[in-house]
Coordinates of N, CA and C and ligand atoms in Angstrom, one line a residue:
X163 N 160.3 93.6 -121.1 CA 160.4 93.8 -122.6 C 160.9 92.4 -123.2
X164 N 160.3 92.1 -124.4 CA 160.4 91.0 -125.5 C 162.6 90.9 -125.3
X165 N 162.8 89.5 -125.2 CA 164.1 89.6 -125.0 C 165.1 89.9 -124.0
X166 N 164.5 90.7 -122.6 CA 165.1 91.2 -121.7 C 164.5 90.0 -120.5
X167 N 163.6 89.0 -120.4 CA 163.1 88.3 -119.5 C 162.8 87.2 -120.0
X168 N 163.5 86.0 -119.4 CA 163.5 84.7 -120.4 C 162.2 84.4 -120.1
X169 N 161.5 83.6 -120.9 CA 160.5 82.8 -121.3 C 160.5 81.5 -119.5
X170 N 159.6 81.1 -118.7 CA 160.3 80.4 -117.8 C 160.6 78.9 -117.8
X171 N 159.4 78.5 -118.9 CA 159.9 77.6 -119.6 C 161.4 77.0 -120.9
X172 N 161.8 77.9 -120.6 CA 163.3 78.1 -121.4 C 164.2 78.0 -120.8
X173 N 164.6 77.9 -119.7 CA 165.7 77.8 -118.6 C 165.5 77.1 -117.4
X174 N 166.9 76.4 -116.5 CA 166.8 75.5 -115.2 C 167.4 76.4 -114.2
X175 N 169.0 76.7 -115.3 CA 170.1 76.8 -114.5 C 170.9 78.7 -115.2
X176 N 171.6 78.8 -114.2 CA 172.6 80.0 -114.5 C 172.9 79.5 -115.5
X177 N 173.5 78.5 -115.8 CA 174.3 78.5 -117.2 C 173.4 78.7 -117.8
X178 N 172.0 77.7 -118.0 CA 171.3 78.6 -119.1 C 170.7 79.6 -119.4
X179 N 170.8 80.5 -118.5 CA 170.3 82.1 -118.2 C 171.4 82.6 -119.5
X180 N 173.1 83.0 -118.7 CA 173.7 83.2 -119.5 C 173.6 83.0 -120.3
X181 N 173.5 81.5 -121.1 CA 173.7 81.0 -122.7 C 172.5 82.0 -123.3
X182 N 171.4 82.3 -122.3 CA 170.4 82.5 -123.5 C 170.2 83.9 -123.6
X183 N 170.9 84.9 -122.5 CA 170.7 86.3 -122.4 C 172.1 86.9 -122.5
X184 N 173.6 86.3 -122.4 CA 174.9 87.1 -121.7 C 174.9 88.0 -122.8
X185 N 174.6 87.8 -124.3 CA 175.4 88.3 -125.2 C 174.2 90.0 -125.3
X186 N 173.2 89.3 -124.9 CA 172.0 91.1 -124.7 C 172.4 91.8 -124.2
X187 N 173.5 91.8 -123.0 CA 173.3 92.8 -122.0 C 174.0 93.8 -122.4
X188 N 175.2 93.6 -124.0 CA 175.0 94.8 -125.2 C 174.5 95.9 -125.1
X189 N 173.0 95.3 -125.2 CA 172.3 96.6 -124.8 C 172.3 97.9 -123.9
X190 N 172.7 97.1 -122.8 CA 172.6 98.1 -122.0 C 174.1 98.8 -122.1
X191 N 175.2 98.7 -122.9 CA 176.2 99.3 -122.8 C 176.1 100.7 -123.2
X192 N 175.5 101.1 -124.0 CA 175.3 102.2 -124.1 C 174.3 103.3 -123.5
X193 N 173.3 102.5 -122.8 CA 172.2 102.9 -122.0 C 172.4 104.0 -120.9
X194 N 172.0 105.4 -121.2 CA 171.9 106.2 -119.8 C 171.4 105.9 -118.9
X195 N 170.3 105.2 -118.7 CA 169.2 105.1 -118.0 C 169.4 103.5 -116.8
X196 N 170.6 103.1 -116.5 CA 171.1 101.8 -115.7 C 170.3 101.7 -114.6
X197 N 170.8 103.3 -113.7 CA 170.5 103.3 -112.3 C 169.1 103.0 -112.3
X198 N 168.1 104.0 -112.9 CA 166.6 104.1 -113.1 C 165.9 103.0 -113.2
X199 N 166.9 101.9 -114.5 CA 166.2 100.4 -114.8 C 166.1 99.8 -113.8
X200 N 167.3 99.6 -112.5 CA 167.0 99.2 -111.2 C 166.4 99.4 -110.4
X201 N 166.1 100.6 -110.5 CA 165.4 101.4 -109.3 C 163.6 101.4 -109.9
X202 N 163.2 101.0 -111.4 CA 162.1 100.5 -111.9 C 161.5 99.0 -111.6
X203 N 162.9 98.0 -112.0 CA 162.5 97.1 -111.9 C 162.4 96.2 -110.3
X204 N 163.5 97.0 -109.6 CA 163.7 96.4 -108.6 C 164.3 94.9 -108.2
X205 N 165.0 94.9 -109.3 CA 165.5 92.8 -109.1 C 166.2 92.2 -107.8
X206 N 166.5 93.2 -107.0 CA 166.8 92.1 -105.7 C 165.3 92.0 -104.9
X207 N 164.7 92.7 -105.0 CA 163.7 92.8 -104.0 C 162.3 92.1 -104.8
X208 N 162.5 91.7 -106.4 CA 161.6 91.2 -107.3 C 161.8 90.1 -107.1
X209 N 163.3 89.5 -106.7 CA 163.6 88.0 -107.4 C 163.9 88.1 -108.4
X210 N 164.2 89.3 -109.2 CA 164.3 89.2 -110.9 C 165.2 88.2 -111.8
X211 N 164.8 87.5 -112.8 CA 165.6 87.0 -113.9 C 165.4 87.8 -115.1
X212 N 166.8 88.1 -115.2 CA 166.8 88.6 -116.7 C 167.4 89.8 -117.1
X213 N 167.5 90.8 -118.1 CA 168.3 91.8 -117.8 C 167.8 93.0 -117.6
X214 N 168.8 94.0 -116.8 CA 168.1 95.2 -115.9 C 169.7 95.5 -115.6
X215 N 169.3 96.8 -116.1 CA 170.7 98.2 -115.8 C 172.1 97.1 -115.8
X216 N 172.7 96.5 -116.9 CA 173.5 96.2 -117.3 C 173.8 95.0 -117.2
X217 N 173.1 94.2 -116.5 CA 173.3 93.2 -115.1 C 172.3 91.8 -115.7
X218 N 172.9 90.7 -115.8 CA 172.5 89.6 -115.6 C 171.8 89.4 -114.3
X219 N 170.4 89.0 -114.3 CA 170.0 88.2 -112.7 C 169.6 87.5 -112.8
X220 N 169.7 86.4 -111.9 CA 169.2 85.2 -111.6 C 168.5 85.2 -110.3
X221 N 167.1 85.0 -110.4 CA 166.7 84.9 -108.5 C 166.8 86.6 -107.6
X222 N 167.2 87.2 -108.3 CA 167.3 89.0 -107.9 C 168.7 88.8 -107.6
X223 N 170.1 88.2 -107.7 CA 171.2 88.1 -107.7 C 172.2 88.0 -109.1
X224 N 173.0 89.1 -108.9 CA 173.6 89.6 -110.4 C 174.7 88.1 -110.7
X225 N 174.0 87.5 -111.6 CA 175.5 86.5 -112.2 C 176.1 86.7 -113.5
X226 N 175.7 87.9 -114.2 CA 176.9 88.5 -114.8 C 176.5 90.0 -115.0
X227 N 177.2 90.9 -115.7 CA 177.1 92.3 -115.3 C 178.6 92.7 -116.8
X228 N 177.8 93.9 -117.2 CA 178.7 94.6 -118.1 C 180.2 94.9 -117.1
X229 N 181.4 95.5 -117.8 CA 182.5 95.6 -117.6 C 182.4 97.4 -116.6
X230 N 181.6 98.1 -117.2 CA 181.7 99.4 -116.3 C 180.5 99.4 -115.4
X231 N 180.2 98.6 -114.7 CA 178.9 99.0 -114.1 C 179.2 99.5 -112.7
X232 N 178.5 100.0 -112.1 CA 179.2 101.0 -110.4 C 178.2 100.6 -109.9
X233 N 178.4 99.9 -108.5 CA 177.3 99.5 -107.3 C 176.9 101.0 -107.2
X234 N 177.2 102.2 -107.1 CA 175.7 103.3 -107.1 C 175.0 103.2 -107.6
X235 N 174.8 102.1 -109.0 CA 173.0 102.0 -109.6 C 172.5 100.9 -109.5
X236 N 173.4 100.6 -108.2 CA 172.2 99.2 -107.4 C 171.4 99.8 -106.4
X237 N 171.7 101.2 -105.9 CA 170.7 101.1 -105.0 C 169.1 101.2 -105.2
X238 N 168.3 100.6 -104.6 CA 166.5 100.5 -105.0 C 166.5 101.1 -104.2
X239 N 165.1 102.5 -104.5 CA 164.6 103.1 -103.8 C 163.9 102.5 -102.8
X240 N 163.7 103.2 -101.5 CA 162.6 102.2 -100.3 C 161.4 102.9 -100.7
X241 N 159.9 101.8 -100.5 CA 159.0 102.1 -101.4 C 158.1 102.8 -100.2
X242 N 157.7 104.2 -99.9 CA 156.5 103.9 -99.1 C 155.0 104.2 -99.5
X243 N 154.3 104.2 -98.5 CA 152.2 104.6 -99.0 C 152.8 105.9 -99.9
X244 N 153.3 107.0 -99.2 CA 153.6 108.4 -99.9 C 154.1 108.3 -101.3
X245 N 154.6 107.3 -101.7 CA 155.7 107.2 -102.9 C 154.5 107.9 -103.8
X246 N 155.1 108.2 -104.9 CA 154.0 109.1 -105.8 C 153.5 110.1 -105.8
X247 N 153.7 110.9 -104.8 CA 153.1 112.7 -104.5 C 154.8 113.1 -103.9
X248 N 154.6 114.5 -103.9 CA 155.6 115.5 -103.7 C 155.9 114.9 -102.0
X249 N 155.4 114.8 -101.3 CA 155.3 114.1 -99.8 C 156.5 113.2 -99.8
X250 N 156.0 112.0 -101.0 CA 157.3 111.2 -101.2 C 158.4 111.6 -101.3
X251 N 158.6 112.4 -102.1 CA 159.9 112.9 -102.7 C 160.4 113.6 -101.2
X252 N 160.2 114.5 -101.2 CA 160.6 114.7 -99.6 C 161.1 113.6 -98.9
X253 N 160.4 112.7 -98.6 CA 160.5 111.9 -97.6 C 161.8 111.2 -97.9
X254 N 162.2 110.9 -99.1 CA 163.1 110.0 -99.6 C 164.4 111.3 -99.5
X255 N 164.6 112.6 -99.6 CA 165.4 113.4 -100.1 C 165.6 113.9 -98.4
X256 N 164.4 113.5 -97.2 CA 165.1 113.7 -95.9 C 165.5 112.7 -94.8
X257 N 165.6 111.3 -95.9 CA 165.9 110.1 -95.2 C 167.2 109.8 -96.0
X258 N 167.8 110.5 -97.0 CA 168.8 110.6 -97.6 C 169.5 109.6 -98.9
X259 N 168.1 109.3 -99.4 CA 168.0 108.0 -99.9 C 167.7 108.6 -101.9
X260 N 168.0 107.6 -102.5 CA 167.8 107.6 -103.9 C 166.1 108.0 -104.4
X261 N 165.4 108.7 -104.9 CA 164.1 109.1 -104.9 C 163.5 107.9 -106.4
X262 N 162.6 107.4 -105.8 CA 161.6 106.5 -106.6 C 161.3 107.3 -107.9
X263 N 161.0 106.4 -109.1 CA 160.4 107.2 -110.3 C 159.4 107.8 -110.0
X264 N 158.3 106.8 -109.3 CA 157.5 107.6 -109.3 C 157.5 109.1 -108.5
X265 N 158.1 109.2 -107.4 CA 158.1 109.9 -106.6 C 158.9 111.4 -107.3
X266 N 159.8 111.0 -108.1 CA 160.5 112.0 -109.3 C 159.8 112.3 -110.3
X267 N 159.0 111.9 -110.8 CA 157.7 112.4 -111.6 C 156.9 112.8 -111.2
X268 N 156.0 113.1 -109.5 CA 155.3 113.6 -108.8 C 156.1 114.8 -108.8
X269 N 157.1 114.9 -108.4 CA 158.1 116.5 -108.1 C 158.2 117.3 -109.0
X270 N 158.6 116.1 -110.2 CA 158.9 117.4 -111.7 C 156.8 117.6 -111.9
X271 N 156.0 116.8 -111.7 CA 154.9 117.8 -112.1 C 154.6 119.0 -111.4
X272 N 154.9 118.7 -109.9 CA 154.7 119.6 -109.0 C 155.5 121.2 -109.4
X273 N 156.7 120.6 -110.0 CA 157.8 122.1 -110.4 C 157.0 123.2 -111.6
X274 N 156.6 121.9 -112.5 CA 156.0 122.3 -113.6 C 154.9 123.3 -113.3
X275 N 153.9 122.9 -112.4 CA 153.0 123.5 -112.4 C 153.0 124.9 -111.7
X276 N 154.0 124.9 -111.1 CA 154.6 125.9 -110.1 C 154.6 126.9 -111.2
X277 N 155.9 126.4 -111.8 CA 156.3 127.5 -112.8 C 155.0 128.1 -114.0
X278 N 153.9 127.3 -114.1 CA 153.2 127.6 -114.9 C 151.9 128.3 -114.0
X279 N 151.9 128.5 -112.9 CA 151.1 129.4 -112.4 C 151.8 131.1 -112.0
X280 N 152.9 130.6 -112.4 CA 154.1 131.6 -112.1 C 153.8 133.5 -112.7
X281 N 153.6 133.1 -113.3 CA 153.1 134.3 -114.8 C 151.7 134.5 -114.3
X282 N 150.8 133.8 -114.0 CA 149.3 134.2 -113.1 C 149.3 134.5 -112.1
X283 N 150.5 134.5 -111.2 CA 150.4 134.9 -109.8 C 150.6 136.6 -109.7
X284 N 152.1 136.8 -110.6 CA 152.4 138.1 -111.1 C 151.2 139.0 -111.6
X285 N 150.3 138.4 -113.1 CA 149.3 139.2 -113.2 C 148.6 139.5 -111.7
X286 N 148.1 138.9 -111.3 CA 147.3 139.3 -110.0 C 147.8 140.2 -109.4
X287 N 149.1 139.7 -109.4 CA 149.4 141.1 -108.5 C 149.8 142.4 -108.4
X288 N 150.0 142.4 -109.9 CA 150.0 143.9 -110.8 C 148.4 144.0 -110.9
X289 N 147.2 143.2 -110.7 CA 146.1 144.1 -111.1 C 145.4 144.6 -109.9
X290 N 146.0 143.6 -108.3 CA 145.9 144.2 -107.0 C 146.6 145.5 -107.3
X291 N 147.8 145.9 -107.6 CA 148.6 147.1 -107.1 C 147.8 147.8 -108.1
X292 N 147.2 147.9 -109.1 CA 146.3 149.1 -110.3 C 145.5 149.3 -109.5
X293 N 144.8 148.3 -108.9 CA 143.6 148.8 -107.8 C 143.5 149.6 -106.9
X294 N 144.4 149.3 -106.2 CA 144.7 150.2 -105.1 C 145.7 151.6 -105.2
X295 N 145.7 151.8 -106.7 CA 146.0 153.4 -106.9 C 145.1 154.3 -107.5
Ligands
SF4_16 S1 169.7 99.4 -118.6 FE1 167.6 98.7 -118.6 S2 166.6 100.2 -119.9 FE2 168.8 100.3 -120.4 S3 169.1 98.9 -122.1 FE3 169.5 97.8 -120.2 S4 167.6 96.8 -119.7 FE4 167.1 98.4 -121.2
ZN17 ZN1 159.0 107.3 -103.7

């Protein structure tokens, strides 16, 4: 996003990271969504510069960070082929680990659809039981 990832031509050093981003990370003070941003953007595992879930980075290494931030919304999801279907989600919820967005979007569609064939499964089977009286 416009403002959250310096220009690369604009910076050498940490200090100028800071100078040109510390006062943003504002933003994220009020932000629900911290853990998610890292577990979207992935900045240790990106290299990332710039800001993500509250956090200054430089190089995928936090060099400054809001006042309440909690290492539980550093952890990044592990990515695998499965990530993105219901398979994933599993996989990540029996290896005991933080579930990928995508993999949490694959599950909520999968719930969704569940519940919305839910009401069709019932008819059927009130028109099985009419039948067979
Ligand atoms: S935590 Fe992420 S999504 Fe939230 S304001 Fe900060 S950069 Fe934006
Ligand atoms: Zn996944």
């Amino acid at each position: 996003m416009d403002g959250f990832v310096p220009n690369q031509d604009a910076w050498k050093t940490v200090r100028d990271l800071k100078r040109l981003f510390g006062a943003r990370l504002g933003y994220c003070k009020a932000c629900p969504f911290r853990a998610e941003c890292i577990a979207v953007v992935k900045p240790s595992q990106a290299m990332f510069d710039g800001i993500a879930g509250g956090r200054l980075w430089c190089n995928g290494l936090v060099i400054d960070a809001l006042d309440d931030v909690s290492d539980d919304e550093l952890a990044e999801p592990k990515l695998r082929p499965s990530c993105g279907t219901e398979a994933g989600a599993k996989s990540h919820s029996r290896n005991d680990e933080r579930i990928c967005p995508s993999c949490r979007q694959a599950a909520r569609e999968m719930d969704a659809r569940r519940q919305a064939e839910k009401p069709k499964q019932q008819e059927q089977l009130q028109l099985d039981f009419a039948g067979t009286t």
